[in-house]
Tab-separated table of C-alpha atoms in Angstrom:
chain	number	residue	atom	x	y	z
A	1	MET	CA	51.862	97.519	95.576
A	2	LEU	CA	55.406	99.112	94.614
A	3	GLN	CA	57.619	98.106	97.910
A	4	ALA	CA	60.264	100.154	99.145
A	5	ALA	CA	63.750	99.618	97.984
A	6	PRO	CA	66.106	98.217	100.505
A	7	ALA	CA	68.286	101.192	102.764
A	8	ARG	CA	71.531	101.357	101.322
A	9	LYS	CA	74.524	99.832	103.953
A	10	PRO	CA	77.141	101.890	104.169
A	11	GLY	CA	80.939	101.535	102.464
A	12	ARG	CA	83.715	101.133	104.540
A	13	PHE	CA	85.467	104.140	103.562
A	14	SER	CA	82.085	105.998	105.248
A	15	GLN	CA	81.772	103.538	108.351
A	16	PHE	CA	85.283	104.937	108.856
A	17	TRP	CA	85.342	108.513	108.840
A	18	GLY	CA	82.768	108.311	110.438
A	19	ARG	CA	84.087	106.439	113.452
A	20	LEU	CA	86.773	108.697	113.076
A	21	ARG	CA	84.441	111.709	114.032
A	22	LEU	CA	82.698	110.224	116.850
A	23	ASP	CA	86.616	109.372	117.551
A	24	PHE	CA	87.487	113.464	117.259
A	25	LYS	CA	84.589	114.427	118.959
A	26	ARG	CA	85.013	112.122	121.460
A	27	ASN	CA	89.016	112.806	122.102
A	28	ARG	CA	89.916	116.721	120.790
A	29	ALA	CA	92.194	117.578	122.981
A	30	LEU	CA	93.911	114.134	122.538
A	31	TYR	CA	93.963	114.679	118.932
A	32	LEU	CA	94.743	118.441	119.137
A	33	LEU	CA	98.185	117.851	121.115
A	34	ALA	CA	98.544	115.501	118.195
A	35	ILE	CA	99.158	117.239	115.574
A	36	PRO	CA	102.489	119.085	116.691
A	37	VAL	CA	103.995	115.236	116.546
A	38	VAL	CA	102.392	114.762	113.200
A	39	ALA	CA	103.759	117.503	111.268
A	40	TYR	CA	107.447	117.002	113.498
A	41	TYR	CA	107.429	113.853	110.936
A	42	LEU	CA	105.757	115.156	108.247
A	43	ILE	CA	108.197	117.676	107.473
A	44	PHE	CA	111.494	116.437	108.884
A	45	CYS	CA	110.983	112.915	108.335
A	46	TYR	CA	108.576	112.195	105.194
A	47	LEU	CA	108.867	115.342	103.476
A	48	PRO	CA	112.313	115.231	102.892
A	49	MET	CA	112.842	110.807	101.510
A	50	TYR	CA	112.033	113.351	98.231
A	51	GLY	CA	115.316	114.111	97.716
A	52	ALA	CA	116.155	110.625	98.419
A	53	SER	CA	116.174	110.802	94.867
A	54	ILE	CA	118.648	112.659	93.972
A	55	ALA	CA	120.879	109.699	94.192
A	56	PHE	CA	119.490	108.126	91.560
A	57	LYS	CA	119.835	111.837	89.380
A	58	ASP	CA	123.257	113.295	88.484
A	59	PHE	CA	122.009	116.575	90.935
A	60	SER	CA	123.014	119.686	89.836
A	61	ALA	CA	122.291	122.584	92.266
A	62	GLY	CA	121.606	124.487	89.331
A	63	ARG	CA	119.139	122.729	87.908
A	64	GLY	CA	117.714	121.066	91.415
A	65	ILE	CA	115.849	118.275	92.056
A	66	LEU	CA	113.420	117.826	88.991
A	67	GLY	CA	115.805	119.401	87.022
A	68	SER	CA	118.513	116.826	86.481
A	69	PRO	CA	118.627	114.483	84.657
A	70	TRP	CA	118.315	110.832	85.368
A	71	ALA	CA	121.780	108.658	86.424
A	72	GLY	CA	119.746	105.190	87.339
A	73	PHE	CA	121.869	102.990	88.961
A	74	LYS	CA	125.509	104.565	88.199
A	75	HIS	CA	126.390	105.881	91.705
A	76	PHE	CA	124.810	102.623	93.818
A	77	ALA	CA	127.556	101.006	91.474
A	78	ALA	CA	130.323	103.206	91.589
A	79	PHE	CA	130.176	103.036	95.232
A	80	PHE	CA	131.040	98.725	95.087
A	81	GLN	CA	133.346	99.109	92.816
A	82	ASP	CA	134.741	101.881	94.989
A	83	ILE	CA	138.448	101.059	96.661
A	84	TYR	CA	137.142	101.731	100.178
A	85	PHE	CA	134.031	100.401	99.993
A	86	PHE	CA	135.423	96.861	101.799
A	87	ARG	CA	136.946	99.162	104.345
A	88	ILE	CA	134.688	101.868	105.191
A	89	LEU	CA	131.677	98.363	105.348
A	90	ARG	CA	134.475	96.452	107.757
A	91	ASN	CA	135.083	99.162	110.147
A	92	THR	CA	131.082	100.220	110.401
A	93	VAL	CA	130.500	96.755	111.133
A	94	LEU	CA	132.794	96.116	113.530
A	95	ILE	CA	132.303	99.261	115.462
A	96	ASN	CA	128.923	98.491	115.584
A	97	LEU	CA	129.277	95.543	116.942
A	98	TYR	CA	132.288	95.892	119.221
A	99	GLN	CA	129.453	98.917	120.685
A	100	LEU	CA	126.447	95.173	120.298
A	101	ILE	CA	128.958	93.545	122.462
A	102	PHE	CA	130.549	95.535	125.415
A	103	ALA	CA	128.209	98.518	125.482
A	104	PHE	CA	124.699	97.423	124.984
A	105	PRO	CA	125.166	95.041	128.292
A	106	ILE	CA	126.507	97.832	130.425
A	107	PRO	CA	122.943	99.898	130.799
A	108	VAL	CA	120.905	96.518	131.476
A	109	LEU	CA	123.835	96.131	133.736
A	110	LEU	CA	123.974	99.282	135.585
A	111	ALA	CA	120.457	99.220	136.530
A	112	LEU	CA	119.951	95.560	138.407
A	113	LEU	CA	122.339	97.261	140.414
A	114	ILE	CA	121.032	100.874	140.814
A	115	ASN	CA	118.080	99.423	141.607
A	116	GLU	CA	119.476	96.859	144.407
A	117	ILE	CA	120.516	99.765	146.314
A	118	ARG	CA	118.391	100.421	149.049
A	119	SER	CA	119.776	103.824	150.201
A	120	LEU	CA	117.329	106.576	148.185
A	121	ARG	CA	119.768	109.740	148.594
A	122	PHE	CA	123.239	107.575	147.464
A	123	LYS	CA	120.432	105.873	144.491
A	124	LYS	CA	119.677	109.386	143.053
A	125	THR	CA	123.714	110.525	143.640
A	126	VAL	CA	124.421	107.714	141.949
A	127	GLN	CA	121.883	108.489	139.524
A	128	THR	CA	122.793	112.001	138.877
A	129	VAL	CA	127.270	111.356	138.856
A	130	ILE	CA	126.112	108.894	136.066
A	131	TYR	CA	123.557	110.613	133.961
A	132	MET	CA	126.279	113.949	133.077
A	133	PRO	CA	128.318	112.803	131.031
A	134	HIS	CA	125.929	112.310	128.469
A	135	PHE	CA	125.218	116.029	128.311
A	136	ILE	CA	128.698	117.621	127.701
A	137	SER	CA	129.049	118.382	124.132
A	138	VAL	CA	130.421	115.581	121.695
A	139	MET	CA	132.794	118.470	121.048
A	140	VAL	CA	134.211	118.382	124.612
A	141	ILE	CA	134.185	114.975	124.656
A	142	CYS	CA	136.486	114.486	121.997
A	143	GLY	CA	138.722	117.428	123.057
A	144	LEU	CA	139.091	115.304	125.949
A	145	ILE	CA	139.546	112.364	124.556
A	146	LEU	CA	142.620	114.177	122.424
A	147	ASP	CA	143.964	115.711	125.680
A	148	PHE	CA	144.204	112.204	127.161
A	149	THR	CA	145.556	110.290	124.588
A	150	ALA	CA	148.360	112.867	123.276
A	151	ARG	CA	152.420	111.999	123.927
A	152	ASN	CA	151.923	113.880	127.259
A	153	GLY	CA	148.418	112.878	128.617
A	154	LEU	CA	146.943	111.562	131.933
A	155	ILE	CA	146.331	108.387	130.036
A	156	ASN	CA	150.312	107.916	128.915
A	157	ASP	CA	151.365	109.507	131.924
A	158	VAL	CA	150.319	106.543	133.888
A	159	ILE	CA	151.439	104.172	131.689
A	160	ALA	CA	154.941	105.613	132.055
A	161	LEU	CA	154.728	105.341	135.794
A	162	PHE	CA	154.393	101.679	135.260
A	163	GLY	CA	157.365	101.518	133.159
A	164	GLY	CA	155.681	101.738	129.588
A	165	GLU	CA	156.315	103.825	126.830
A	166	ARG	CA	154.633	106.900	125.295
A	167	THR	CA	153.466	106.788	122.002
A	168	ASN	CA	150.123	109.503	120.641
A	169	ILE	CA	147.203	106.613	120.905
A	170	MET	CA	145.305	108.174	118.242
A	171	LEU	CA	147.929	108.013	116.147
A	172	GLU	CA	147.559	104.103	116.262
A	173	ALA	CA	145.194	102.573	113.758
A	174	SER	CA	144.461	99.693	115.906
A	175	LEU	CA	143.608	101.157	119.070
A	176	PHE	CA	140.530	103.911	118.046
A	177	LYS	CA	138.212	101.176	117.873
A	178	PRO	CA	139.262	100.246	121.704
A	179	VAL	CA	139.119	104.399	122.741
A	180	TYR	CA	136.165	104.690	120.389
A	181	VAL	CA	133.781	101.793	121.939
A	182	LEU	CA	135.232	103.205	125.532
A	183	SER	CA	134.401	106.637	125.712
A	184	GLY	CA	130.825	106.018	123.811
A	185	ILE	CA	130.410	103.384	126.665
A	186	TRP	CA	131.143	106.204	129.631
A	187	GLN	CA	129.602	108.921	127.562
A	188	GLU	CA	125.955	106.753	127.262
A	189	ALA	CA	125.994	104.310	129.422
A	190	GLY	CA	124.099	106.388	132.623
A	191	TRP	CA	121.824	107.462	130.248
A	192	GLY	CA	120.898	104.178	128.976
A	193	THR	CA	119.829	102.786	132.251
A	194	ILE	CA	116.322	104.994	132.246
A	195	ILE	CA	113.902	102.537	130.420
A	196	TYR	CA	115.307	100.231	132.456
A	197	LEU	CA	114.807	101.647	135.511
A	198	ALA	CA	111.249	102.955	134.268
A	199	ALA	CA	110.677	98.750	133.686
A	200	LEU	CA	112.481	97.339	136.753
A	201	THR	CA	109.385	99.657	138.578
A	202	GLY	CA	106.988	98.110	136.645
A	203	VAL	CA	108.058	94.335	138.787
A	204	ASP	CA	105.244	93.462	140.948
A	205	GLN	CA	106.593	93.866	144.536
A	206	GLU	CA	104.510	90.871	145.086
A	207	LEU	CA	106.897	88.756	143.735
A	208	TYR	CA	109.593	89.708	145.512
A	209	GLU	CA	107.885	88.958	148.939
A	210	ALA	CA	107.078	85.283	147.724
A	211	ALA	CA	110.908	84.986	146.887
A	212	ARG	CA	111.390	85.923	150.269
A	213	ILE	CA	109.291	83.339	151.968
A	214	ASP	CA	110.668	80.542	150.329
A	215	GLY	CA	114.271	81.436	151.330
A	216	ALA	CA	114.800	83.307	148.339
A	217	GLY	CA	118.353	85.613	148.556
A	218	ARG	CA	118.814	88.820	146.526
A	219	LEU	CA	120.729	87.383	143.740
A	220	ARG	CA	118.032	84.344	143.255
A	221	GLN	CA	115.368	87.218	143.068
A	222	MET	CA	118.038	89.484	140.328
A	223	LEU	CA	118.052	85.448	138.621
A	224	SER	CA	114.628	84.593	139.191
A	225	ILE	CA	112.293	88.174	138.680
A	226	THR	CA	113.394	90.798	138.300
A	227	ILE	CA	115.725	89.908	134.974
A	228	PRO	CA	112.856	87.551	133.483
A	229	CYS	CA	110.102	90.762	133.986
A	230	ILE	CA	112.488	92.964	132.648
A	231	MET	CA	113.682	90.998	129.156
A	232	PRO	CA	111.248	91.474	127.123
A	233	THR	CA	112.097	95.237	127.582
A	234	VAL	CA	115.802	94.881	126.941
A	235	VAL	CA	114.740	92.059	123.312
A	236	ILE	CA	112.856	95.626	121.856
A	237	MET	CA	116.005	97.667	122.894
A	238	LEU	CA	118.022	94.611	121.060
A	239	ILE	CA	115.648	94.763	118.431
A	240	LEU	CA	116.682	98.105	117.611
A	241	ARG	CA	120.096	98.388	118.336
A	242	ILE	CA	120.072	95.739	116.028
A	243	GLY	CA	118.615	98.340	113.507
A	244	ASN	CA	121.836	100.845	114.081
A	245	MET	CA	124.430	98.005	112.723
A	246	MET	CA	125.079	100.235	110.015
A	247	ASN	CA	125.507	103.572	111.901
A	248	VAL	CA	128.246	105.689	113.241
A	249	GLY	CA	128.118	108.929	114.394
A	250	PHE	CA	129.931	110.936	111.915
A	251	GLU	CA	130.404	113.585	114.095
A	252	LYS	CA	132.566	111.556	116.940
A	253	ILE	CA	134.576	109.701	114.667
A	254	ILE	CA	135.059	112.877	112.059
A	255	LEU	CA	136.600	115.044	115.597
A	256	LEU	CA	139.038	112.074	116.404
A	257	TYR	CA	140.327	110.683	112.592
A	258	ASN	CA	142.897	111.537	110.731
A	259	PRO	CA	144.248	110.182	107.399
A	260	THR	CA	146.999	107.868	109.084
A	261	ILE	CA	143.931	106.302	110.494
A	262	TYR	CA	141.465	105.810	107.801
A	263	GLU	CA	142.088	102.328	107.672
A	264	THR	CA	140.339	101.560	110.785
A	265	SER	CA	138.345	104.652	111.703
A	266	ASP	CA	137.071	105.457	108.264
A	267	VAL	CA	133.428	105.287	108.199
A	268	ILE	CA	130.061	104.688	105.681
A	269	SER	CA	128.747	108.228	107.480
A	270	SER	CA	132.068	109.916	107.693
A	271	TYR	CA	132.794	108.310	103.837
A	272	VAL	CA	129.257	109.733	102.766
A	273	TYR	CA	130.599	113.606	104.704
A	274	ARG	CA	133.702	113.826	102.485
A	275	LYS	CA	131.572	112.754	99.802
A	276	GLY	CA	128.916	114.789	100.060
A	277	LEU	CA	130.273	118.593	101.218
A	278	LEU	CA	133.405	117.543	101.411
A	279	ASP	CA	133.797	116.841	97.430
A	280	PHE	CA	130.272	118.460	96.905
A	281	ASN	CA	129.022	114.949	94.688
A	282	TYR	CA	125.810	115.173	96.130
A	283	SER	CA	124.018	112.148	94.640
A	284	PHE	CA	126.688	109.551	95.291
A	285	SER	CA	126.600	110.869	98.731
A	286	ALA	CA	122.933	110.239	98.536
A	287	ALA	CA	123.292	106.444	97.667
A	288	VAL	CA	125.860	105.616	99.989
A	289	GLY	CA	123.702	107.168	102.403
A	290	LEU	CA	120.249	105.104	100.932
A	291	PHE	CA	122.135	102.103	100.639
A	292	ASN	CA	123.319	102.421	104.498
A	293	SER	CA	119.135	103.222	105.077
A	294	ALA	CA	118.260	99.435	103.288
A	295	ILE	CA	120.532	97.407	105.280
A	296	ASN	CA	119.275	98.511	108.836
A	297	PHE	CA	115.834	98.138	107.262
A	298	ALA	CA	116.690	94.529	106.107
A	299	LEU	CA	118.400	94.426	109.420
A	300	VAL	CA	115.709	95.498	111.291
A	301	LEU	CA	113.235	92.908	110.022
A	302	ALA	CA	115.686	90.145	110.708
A	303	ALA	CA	115.750	90.756	114.338
A	304	ASN	CA	111.809	91.016	114.876
A	305	ARG	CA	111.390	87.943	112.923
A	306	ILE	CA	113.573	85.782	115.253
A	307	SER	CA	112.833	87.435	118.129
A	308	ARG	CA	109.191	86.793	117.608
A	309	ALA	CA	110.055	83.436	116.634
A	310	VAL	CA	112.721	82.661	119.293
A	311	ASN	CA	110.868	84.446	122.458
A	312	GLU	CA	107.021	85.713	120.997
A	313	THR	CA	108.382	89.204	121.903
A	314	SER	CA	109.035	91.528	119.118
A	315	LEU	CA	107.585	95.612	118.077
A	316	TRP	CA	104.900	94.264	115.559
């Protein structure tokens, strides 16, 4: 008597698609809501990555990406041998380092101070005031900076009032980085408090009640409860910030710098702008941008691994 063949077990691929179809039926509305987000990243983030291949070609707009001849690592070598390589690398790292040291802690401190305000009306007023600079156009911000730092500007009026000499601050190479970092703190510190204030709302209030019963004051509650509870959020934001250590937005740099202070103000993004859009050397600028992105990727991997080893908090 013939025995029936055993039923064939579905493969992993079939099991995956089966679970996906079942999940889609259950959460159809969520999948539909996700379509615009997925489409955005596919169209504007992943598909443009194909254009990075011009870093390895002698790109010609007439021939297009496919028709342009391959050049290998010629443009990378040219960048590393450029006389301005160490200057722009130094300026990029220093500006980001100053922002990490001086600008990164400010939103955390502001959030902790705002959290201690008991008057709801006063708290909302403070939040509105410190958020406002974020919504001012970069061009307006740079215009204000140039006006205030001019020889007859407000800052020089204050310096002259105390017996100092007037000078055009934005023509002093040594003063560019402090002006850039301080103006960035003023513009973005308030906006940066949002994520930390959101983290503070998740702190268990019973911890504060227990601390008050034990006689802990406001400062001790902040040090022993508030800061440890938001530390995972701070660490995650620090990892993301380290991952952008090689990025400095070219808009503000270009609007503020001038040839007399290139020595301290020229960074990778402004160099790429000049080479790509002003000199039409698209392949060279793409190579510089790809090098910049590779360094940022390595930094975020290193920061994530160190954070996971030290305090068990990481992005993945």
